[in-house]
CSV table of N, CA, C and O in Angstrom, one decimal:
chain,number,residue,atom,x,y,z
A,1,UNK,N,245.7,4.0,289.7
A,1,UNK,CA,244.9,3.3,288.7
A,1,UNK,C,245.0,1.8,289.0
A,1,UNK,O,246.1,1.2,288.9
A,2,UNK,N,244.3,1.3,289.4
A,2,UNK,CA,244.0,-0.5,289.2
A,2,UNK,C,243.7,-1.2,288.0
A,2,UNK,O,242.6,-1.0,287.5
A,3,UNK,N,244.3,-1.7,287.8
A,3,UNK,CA,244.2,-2.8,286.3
A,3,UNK,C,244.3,-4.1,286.5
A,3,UNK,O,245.0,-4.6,287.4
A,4,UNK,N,243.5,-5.0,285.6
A,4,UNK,CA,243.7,-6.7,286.0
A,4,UNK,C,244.4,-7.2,284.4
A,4,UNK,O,244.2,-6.8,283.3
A,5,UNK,N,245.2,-8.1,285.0
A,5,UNK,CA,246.1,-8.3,283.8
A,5,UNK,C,246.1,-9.9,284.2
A,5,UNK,O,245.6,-10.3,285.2
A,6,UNK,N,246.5,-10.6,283.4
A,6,UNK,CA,246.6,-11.9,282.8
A,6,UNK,C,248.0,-12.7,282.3
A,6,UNK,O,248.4,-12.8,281.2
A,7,UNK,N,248.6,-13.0,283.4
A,7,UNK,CA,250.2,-13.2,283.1
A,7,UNK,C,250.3,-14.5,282.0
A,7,UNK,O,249.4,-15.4,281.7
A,8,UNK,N,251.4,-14.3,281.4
A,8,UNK,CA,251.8,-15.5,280.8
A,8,UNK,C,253.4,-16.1,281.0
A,8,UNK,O,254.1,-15.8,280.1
A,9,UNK,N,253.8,-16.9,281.9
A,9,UNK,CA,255.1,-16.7,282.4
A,9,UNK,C,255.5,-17.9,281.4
A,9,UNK,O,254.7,-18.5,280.7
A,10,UNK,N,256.9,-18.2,281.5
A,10,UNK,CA,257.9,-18.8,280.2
A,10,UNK,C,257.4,-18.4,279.4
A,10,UNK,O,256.2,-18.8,279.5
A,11,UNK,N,257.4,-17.7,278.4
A,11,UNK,CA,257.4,-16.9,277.5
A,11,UNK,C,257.9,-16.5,276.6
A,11,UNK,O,258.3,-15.4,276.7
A,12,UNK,N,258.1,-17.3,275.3
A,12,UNK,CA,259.1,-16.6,274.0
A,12,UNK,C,259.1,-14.9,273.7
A,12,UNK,O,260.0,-14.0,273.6
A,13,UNK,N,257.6,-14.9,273.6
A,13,UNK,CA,257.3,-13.7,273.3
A,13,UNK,C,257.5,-12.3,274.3
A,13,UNK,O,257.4,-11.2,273.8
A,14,UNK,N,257.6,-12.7,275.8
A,14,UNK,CA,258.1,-11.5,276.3
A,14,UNK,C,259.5,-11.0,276.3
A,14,UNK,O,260.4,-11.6,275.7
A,15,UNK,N,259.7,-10.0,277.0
A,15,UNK,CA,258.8,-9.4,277.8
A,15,UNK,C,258.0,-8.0,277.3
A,15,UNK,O,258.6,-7.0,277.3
A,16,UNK,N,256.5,-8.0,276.9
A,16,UNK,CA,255.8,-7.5,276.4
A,16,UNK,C,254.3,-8.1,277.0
A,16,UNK,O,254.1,-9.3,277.4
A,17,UNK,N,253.2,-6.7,276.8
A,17,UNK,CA,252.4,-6.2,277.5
A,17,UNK,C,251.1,-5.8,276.4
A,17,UNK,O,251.0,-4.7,276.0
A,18,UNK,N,250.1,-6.8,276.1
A,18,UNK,CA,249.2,-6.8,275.0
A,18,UNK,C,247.8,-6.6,275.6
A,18,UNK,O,247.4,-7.3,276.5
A,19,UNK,N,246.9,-5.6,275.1
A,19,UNK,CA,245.7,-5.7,275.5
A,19,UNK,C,244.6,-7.2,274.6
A,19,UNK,O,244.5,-7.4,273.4
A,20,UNK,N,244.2,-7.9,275.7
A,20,UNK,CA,243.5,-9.1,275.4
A,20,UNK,C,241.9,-8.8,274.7
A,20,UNK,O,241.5,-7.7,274.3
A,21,UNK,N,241.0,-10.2,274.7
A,21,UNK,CA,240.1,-9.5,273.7
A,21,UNK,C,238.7,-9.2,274.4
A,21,UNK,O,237.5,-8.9,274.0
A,22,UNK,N,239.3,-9.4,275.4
A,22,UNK,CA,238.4,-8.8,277.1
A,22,UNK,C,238.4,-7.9,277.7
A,22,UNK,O,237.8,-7.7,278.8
A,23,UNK,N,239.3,-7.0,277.0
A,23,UNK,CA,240.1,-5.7,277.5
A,23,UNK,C,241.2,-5.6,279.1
A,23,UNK,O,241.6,-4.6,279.7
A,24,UNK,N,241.4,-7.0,279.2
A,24,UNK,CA,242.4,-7.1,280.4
A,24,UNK,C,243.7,-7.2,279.6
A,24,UNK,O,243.7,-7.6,278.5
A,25,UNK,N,244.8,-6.8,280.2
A,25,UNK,CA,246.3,-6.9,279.6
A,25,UNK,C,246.6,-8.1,279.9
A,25,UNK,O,246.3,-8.6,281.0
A,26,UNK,N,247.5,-8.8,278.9
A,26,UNK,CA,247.8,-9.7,278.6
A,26,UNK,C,249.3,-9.2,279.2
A,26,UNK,O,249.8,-8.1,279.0
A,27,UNK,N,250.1,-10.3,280.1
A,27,UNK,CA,251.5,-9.7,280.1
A,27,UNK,C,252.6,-11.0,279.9
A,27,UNK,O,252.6,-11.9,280.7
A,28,UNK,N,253.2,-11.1,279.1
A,28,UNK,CA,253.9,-12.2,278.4
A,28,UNK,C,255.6,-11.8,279.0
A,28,UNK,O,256.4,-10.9,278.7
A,29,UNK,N,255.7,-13.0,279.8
A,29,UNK,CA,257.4,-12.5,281.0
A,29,UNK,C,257.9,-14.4,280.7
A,29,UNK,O,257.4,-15.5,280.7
A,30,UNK,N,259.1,-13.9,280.4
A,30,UNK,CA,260.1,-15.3,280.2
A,30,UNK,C,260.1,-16.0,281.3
A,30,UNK,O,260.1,-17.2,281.2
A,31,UNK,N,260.1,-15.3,283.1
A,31,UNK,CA,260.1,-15.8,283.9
A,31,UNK,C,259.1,-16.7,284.0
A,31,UNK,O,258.0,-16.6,283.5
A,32,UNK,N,259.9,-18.0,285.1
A,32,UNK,CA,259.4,-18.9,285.3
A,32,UNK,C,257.9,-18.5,286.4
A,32,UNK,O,258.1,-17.3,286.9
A,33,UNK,N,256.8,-19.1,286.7
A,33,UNK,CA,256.0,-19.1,287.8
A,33,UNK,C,256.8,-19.8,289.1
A,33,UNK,O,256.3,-20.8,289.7
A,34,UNK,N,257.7,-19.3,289.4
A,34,UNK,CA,258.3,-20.3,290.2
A,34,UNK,C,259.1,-18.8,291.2
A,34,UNK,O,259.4,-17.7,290.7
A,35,UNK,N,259.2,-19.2,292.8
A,35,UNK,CA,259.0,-18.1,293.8
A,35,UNK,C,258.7,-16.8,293.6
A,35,UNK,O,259.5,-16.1,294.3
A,36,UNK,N,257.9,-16.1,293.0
A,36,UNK,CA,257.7,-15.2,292.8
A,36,UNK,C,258.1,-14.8,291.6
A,36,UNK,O,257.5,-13.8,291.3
A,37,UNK,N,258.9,-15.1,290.8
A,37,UNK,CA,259.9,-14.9,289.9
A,37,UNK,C,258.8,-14.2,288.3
A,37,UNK,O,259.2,-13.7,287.3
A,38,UNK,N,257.7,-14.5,288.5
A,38,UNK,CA,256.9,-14.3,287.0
A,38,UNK,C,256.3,-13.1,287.7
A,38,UNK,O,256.3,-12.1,287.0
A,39,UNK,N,255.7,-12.8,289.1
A,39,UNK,CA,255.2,-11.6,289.4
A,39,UNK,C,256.3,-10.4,289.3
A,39,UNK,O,256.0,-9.3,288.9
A,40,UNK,N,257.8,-10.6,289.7
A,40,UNK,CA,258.3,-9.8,289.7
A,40,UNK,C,258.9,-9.1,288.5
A,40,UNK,O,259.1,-7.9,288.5
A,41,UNK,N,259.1,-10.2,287.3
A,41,UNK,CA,258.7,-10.2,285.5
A,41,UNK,C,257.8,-9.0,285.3
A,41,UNK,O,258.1,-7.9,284.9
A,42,UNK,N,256.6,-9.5,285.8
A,42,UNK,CA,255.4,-9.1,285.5
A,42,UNK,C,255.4,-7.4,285.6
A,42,UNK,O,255.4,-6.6,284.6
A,43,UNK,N,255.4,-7.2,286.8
A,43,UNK,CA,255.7,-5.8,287.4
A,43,UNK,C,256.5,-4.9,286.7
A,43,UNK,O,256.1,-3.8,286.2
A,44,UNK,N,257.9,-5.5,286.6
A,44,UNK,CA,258.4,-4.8,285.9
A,44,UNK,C,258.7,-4.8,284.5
A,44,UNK,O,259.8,-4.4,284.2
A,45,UNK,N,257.5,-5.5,283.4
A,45,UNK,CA,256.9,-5.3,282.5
A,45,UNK,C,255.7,-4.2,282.2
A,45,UNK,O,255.4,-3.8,281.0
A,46,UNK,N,255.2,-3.9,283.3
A,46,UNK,CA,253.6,-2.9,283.9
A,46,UNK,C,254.5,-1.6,283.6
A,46,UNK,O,254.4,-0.7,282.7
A,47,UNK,N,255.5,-1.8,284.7
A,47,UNK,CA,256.4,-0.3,285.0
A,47,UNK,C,256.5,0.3,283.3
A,47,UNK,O,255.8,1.2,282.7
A,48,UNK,N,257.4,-0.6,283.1
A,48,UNK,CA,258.1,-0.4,281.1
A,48,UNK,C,256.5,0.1,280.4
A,48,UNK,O,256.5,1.2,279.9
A,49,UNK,N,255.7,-0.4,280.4
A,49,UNK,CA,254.5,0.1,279.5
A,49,UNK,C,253.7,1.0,280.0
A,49,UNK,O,252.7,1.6,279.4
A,50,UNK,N,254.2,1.2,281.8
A,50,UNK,CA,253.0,2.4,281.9
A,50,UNK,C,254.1,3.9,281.4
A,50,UNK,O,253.8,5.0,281.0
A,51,UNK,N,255.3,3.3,281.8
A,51,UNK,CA,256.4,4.8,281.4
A,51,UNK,C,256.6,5.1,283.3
A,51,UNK,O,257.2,6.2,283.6
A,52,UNK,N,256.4,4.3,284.4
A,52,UNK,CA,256.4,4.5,285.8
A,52,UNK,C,258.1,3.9,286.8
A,52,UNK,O,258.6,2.9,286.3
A,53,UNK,N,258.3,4.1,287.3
A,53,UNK,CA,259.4,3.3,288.3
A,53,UNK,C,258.6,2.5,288.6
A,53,UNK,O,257.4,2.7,288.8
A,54,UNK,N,259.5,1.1,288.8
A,54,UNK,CA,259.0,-0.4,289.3
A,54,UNK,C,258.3,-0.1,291.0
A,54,UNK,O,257.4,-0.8,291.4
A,55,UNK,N,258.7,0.7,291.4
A,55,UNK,CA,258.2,1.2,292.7
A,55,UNK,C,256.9,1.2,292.5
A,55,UNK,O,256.3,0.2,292.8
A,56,UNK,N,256.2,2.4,292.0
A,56,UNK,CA,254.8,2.5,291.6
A,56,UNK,C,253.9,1.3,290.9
A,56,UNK,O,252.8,1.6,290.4
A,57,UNK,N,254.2,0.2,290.9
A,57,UNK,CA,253.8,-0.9,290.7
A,57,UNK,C,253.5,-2.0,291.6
A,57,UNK,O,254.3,-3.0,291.7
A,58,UNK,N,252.4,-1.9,292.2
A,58,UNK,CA,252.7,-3.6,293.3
A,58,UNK,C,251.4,-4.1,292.9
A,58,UNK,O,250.5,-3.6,292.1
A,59,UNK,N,251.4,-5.3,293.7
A,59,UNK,CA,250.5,-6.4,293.1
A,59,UNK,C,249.6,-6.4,294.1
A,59,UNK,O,250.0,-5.9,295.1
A,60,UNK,N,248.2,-6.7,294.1
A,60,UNK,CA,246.8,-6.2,295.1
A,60,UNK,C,246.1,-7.5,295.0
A,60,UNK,O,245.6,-7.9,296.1
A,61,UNK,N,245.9,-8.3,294.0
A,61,UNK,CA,245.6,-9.3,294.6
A,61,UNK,C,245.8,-10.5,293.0
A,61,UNK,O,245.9,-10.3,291.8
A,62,UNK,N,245.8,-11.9,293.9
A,62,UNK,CA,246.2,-12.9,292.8
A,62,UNK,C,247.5,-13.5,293.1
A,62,UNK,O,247.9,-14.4,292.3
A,63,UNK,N,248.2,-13.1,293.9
A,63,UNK,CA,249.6,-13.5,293.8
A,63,UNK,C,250.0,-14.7,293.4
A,63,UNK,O,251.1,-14.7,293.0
A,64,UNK,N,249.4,-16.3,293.3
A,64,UNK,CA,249.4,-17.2,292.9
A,64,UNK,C,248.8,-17.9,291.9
A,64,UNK,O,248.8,-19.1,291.5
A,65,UNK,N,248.0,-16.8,291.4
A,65,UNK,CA,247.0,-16.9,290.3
A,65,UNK,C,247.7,-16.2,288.8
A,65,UNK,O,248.5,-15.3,288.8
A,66,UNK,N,247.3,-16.9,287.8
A,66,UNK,CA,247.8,-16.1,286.4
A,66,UNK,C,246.8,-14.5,286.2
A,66,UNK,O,247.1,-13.5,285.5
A,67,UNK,N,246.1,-14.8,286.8
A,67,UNK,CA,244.8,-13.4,286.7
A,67,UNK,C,245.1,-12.3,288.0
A,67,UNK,O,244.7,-12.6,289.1
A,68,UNK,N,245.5,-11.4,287.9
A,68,UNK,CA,246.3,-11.0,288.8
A,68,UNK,C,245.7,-9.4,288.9
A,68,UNK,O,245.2,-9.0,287.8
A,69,UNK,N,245.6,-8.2,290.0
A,69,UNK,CA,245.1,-7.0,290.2
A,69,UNK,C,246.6,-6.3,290.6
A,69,UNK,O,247.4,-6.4,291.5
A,70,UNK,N,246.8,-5.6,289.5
A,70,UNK,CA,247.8,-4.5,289.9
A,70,UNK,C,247.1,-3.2,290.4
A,70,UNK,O,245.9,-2.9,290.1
A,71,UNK,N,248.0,-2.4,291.3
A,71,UNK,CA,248.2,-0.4,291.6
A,71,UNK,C,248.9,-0.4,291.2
A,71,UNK,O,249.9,-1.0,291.5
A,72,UNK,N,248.6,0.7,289.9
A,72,UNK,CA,249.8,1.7,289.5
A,72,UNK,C,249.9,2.9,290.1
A,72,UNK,O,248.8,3.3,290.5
A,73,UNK,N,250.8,3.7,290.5
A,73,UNK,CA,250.6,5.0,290.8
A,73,UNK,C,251.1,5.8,289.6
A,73,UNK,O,252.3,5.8,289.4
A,74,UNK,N,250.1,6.5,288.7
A,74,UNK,CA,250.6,7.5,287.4
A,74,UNK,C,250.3,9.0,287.7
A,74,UNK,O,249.2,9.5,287.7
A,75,UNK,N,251.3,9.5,288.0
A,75,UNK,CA,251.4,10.7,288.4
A,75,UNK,C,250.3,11.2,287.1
A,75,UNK,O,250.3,10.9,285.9
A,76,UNK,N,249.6,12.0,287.9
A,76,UNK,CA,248.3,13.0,287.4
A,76,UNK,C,247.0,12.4,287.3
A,76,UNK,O,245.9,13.0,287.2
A,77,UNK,N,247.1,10.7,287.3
A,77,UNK,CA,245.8,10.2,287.5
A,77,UNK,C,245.5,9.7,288.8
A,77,UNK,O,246.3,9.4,289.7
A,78,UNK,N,243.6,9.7,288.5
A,78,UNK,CA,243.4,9.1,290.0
A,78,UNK,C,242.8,8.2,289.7
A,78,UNK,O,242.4,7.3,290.5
């Protein structure tokens, strides 16, 4: 499954995973945007709300961007 999500790094409110009013996921991670550190937040915020291992989660495109394309892999969907 591919999904586009919308990070929000420093974050009081994460780590949590809100559908926006555009229908992209909003993902709210304490981590900093700083070496990777909010994508890897990020990710394994995706994992926690899809119910998946952080494995089945990588990033497809955006990596420097707050607007970002995740793959999930969720066993039984395509």
């Amino acid at each position: 499954m591919i999904i586009d999500a919308y990070i929000k790094p420093n974050s009081t409110k994460g780590p949590l995973v809100e559908t926006g009013e555009d229908g992209v996921l909003v993902v709210f991670v304490r981590a900093p945007a700083v070496e990777g550190k909010a994508n890897k937040a990020a990710i394994e915020a995706l994992a926690a709300h899809f119910g998946v291992r952080r494995g089945a989660v990588s990033l497809l495109k955006g990596a420097t961007s707050r607007r970002k394309r995740f793959v999930i892999d969720v066993p039984g969907h395509r």
